[in-house]
Amino acid sequence: MVLTDRVLMGPGPSNPYPEATAGLGRPMLGHLDPEFISTLDETCARLREVWKTANPLTLPVSGTGSAGMEAAFVNTLSPGDVVVVGVNGLFGDRMCDVARRCRAEVIRVDAPWGRALDPQQVLEAHGAPKLIALVHAETSTGVRNDVAAVAEGKGDALLLVDCVTSLGGIPVDIDGWGVDVAYSGTQKCLGVSPGLAPFTMGERAVERRVRDPQSWYLDLGMIGDYTSGATRKYHHTAPISMIFSLHAALGALLEEGLEAAWERHASCGAALQDGLQELGLELWAQEGHRLPELTTVVVPEGVDDAAVRTALLERYGIEIGGGVGPWAGKIWRIGCMGHTARMRNVTLLLGALTELLGR
Ligand SMILES: *Cc1c(COP(=O)(O)O)cnc(C)c1O
């Protein structure tokens, strides 16, 4: 999935992306240490900047992106509530499963994998849902869904958005768009180790929050108190090193500037997609909705999917992903996100493919 996992983490004489592991080596502190608590507060403040929100309830949930997804649903849906879920890939499908386990009434709006959701169709699926949910950047297909258009027409419904592969890579504007609940993950465009789920929830959603969610660990009523500075209450032991790492990564991102980071992803993605087409390869995701950070391309006829991916990994230290679900063996998914979104990686991959495919 990540373009150059080995380049990212080594081996080799030097790690070209020290930012990716910054903070992990910071000396351990206790989870009640005032210095740790102030770092946690600052991490939440930095997250607000990156999410573009003033939401007080903004924090890193302990767990990977999927924990963020589950926290989002269990705190907003009670049995019998109506939720409309837009599905055009693996992660939208997973949202339906999570919502079903909350015993909600799930209304699916499907679009073919590789194409974007139709916002109007999502909005017209039900007259008065409690919640509308969709994935901003579908990592399984490389497609961007139009969050702003759904937000504009959501009416009284709450809007929940998966930003796991969008936060830090393409524009996300929680308050500007009017998104009520959103979650992300550390290991995609933020370029940190996996293990935390940046999370935010606005006032409208807090007011309608489930009071006694089926999950104890992910109950935001309690987790919210856990990150609230001076009045902080013990809920669980914070994963100290991961929070140090996220703190450092968000600092680096804000120093680079959000716009500059989006532009870096955009220009690398464009160069990659142009280069692939020049090699005669066919881009798979719908034009106009292609993610720069996750490019999907059709495996050319007569080419051995697994053999090419193995050679890329073993000879060049580049890892690309295969297709998932019905598209296994038929497409490649090329991640170019976080610290790996650099022109040198694009050049290296295009050169490697030129050689391996004999173009
Ligand atoms: C990776 C991903 C997730 C799940 O995140 P994990 O960190 O693997 O739990 C959810 N949604 C999307 C869109 C993703 O790309």
mmCIF file of C-alpha atoms and ligand atoms in Angstrom, residues 1 63-69 91-92 94 135-140 162-166 183-188 194-196, ligand 1:
data_model
loop_
_atom_site.group_PDB
_atom_site.id
_atom_site.type_symbol
_atom_site.label_atom_id
_atom_site.label_comp_id
_atom_site.label_asym_id
_atom_site.label_seq_id
_atom_site.Cartn_x
_atom_site.Cartn_y
_atom_site.Cartn_z
ATOM 1 C CA MET A 1 0.000 0.000 0.000
ATOM 2 C CA GLY A 63 -6.347 2.243 18.224
ATOM 3 C CA THR A 64 -5.927 2.208 14.450
ATOM 4 C CA GLY A 65 -8.229 3.870 11.914
ATOM 5 C CA SER A 66 -10.780 1.095 12.371
ATOM 6 C CA ALA A 67 -11.093 2.045 16.059
ATOM 7 C CA GLY A 68 -11.900 5.560 14.847
ATOM 8 C CA MET A 69 -14.590 4.134 12.574
ATOM 9 C CA PHE A 91 -14.314 0.770 3.490
ATOM 10 C CA GLY A 92 -17.858 1.944 2.744
ATOM 11 C CA ARG A 94 -17.178 -2.030 6.253
ATOM 12 C CA VAL A 135 -15.649 7.596 2.872
ATOM 13 C CA HIS A 136 -13.793 10.661 1.617
ATOM 14 C CA ALA A 137 -10.855 8.828 0.021
ATOM 15 C CA GLU A 138 -11.596 5.177 -0.856
ATOM 16 C CA THR A 139 -8.249 3.454 -0.466
ATOM 17 C CA SER A 140 -9.574 0.292 -2.119
ATOM 18 C CA ASP A 162 -13.951 8.541 6.969
ATOM 19 C CA CYS A 163 -10.826 10.660 6.377
ATOM 20 C CA VAL A 164 -8.288 7.892 6.946
ATOM 21 C CA THR A 165 -6.600 8.342 3.559
ATOM 22 C CA SER A 166 -7.413 12.020 3.080
ATOM 23 C CA TYR A 183 -11.879 10.009 11.975
ATOM 24 C CA SER A 184 -8.536 9.264 10.416
ATOM 25 C CA GLY A 185 -5.500 7.039 10.964
ATOM 26 C CA THR A 186 -1.878 7.854 11.623
ATOM 27 C CA GLN A 187 -0.176 5.659 8.993
ATOM 28 C CA LYS A 188 -1.660 7.024 5.782
ATOM 29 C CA PRO A 194 -0.082 2.807 12.790
ATOM 30 C CA GLY A 195 -1.781 2.925 16.183
ATOM 31 C CA LEU A 196 -3.871 6.062 16.656
HETATM 32 C C1 LIG B 1 -6.775 2.051 6.190
HETATM 33 C C2 LIG B 1 -8.198 2.490 6.199
HETATM 34 C C3 LIG B 1 -9.074 2.230 7.277
HETATM 35 C C4 LIG B 1 -8.698 1.343 8.436
HETATM 36 O O1 LIG B 1 -7.616 1.810 9.129
HETATM 37 P P1 LIG B 1 -6.689 0.805 9.996
HETATM 38 O O2 LIG B 1 -5.649 1.735 10.515
HETATM 39 O O3 LIG B 1 -6.173 -0.215 9.053
HETATM 40 O O4 LIG B 1 -7.529 0.216 11.061
HETATM 41 C C5 LIG B 1 -10.348 2.750 7.233
HETATM 42 N N1 LIG B 1 -10.766 3.488 6.192
HETATM 43 C C6 LIG B 1 -9.959 3.744 5.132
HETATM 44 C C7 LIG B 1 -10.481 4.581 4.003
HETATM 45 C C8 LIG B 1 -8.658 3.255 5.104
HETATM 46 O O5 LIG B 1 -7.866 3.504 4.056
#
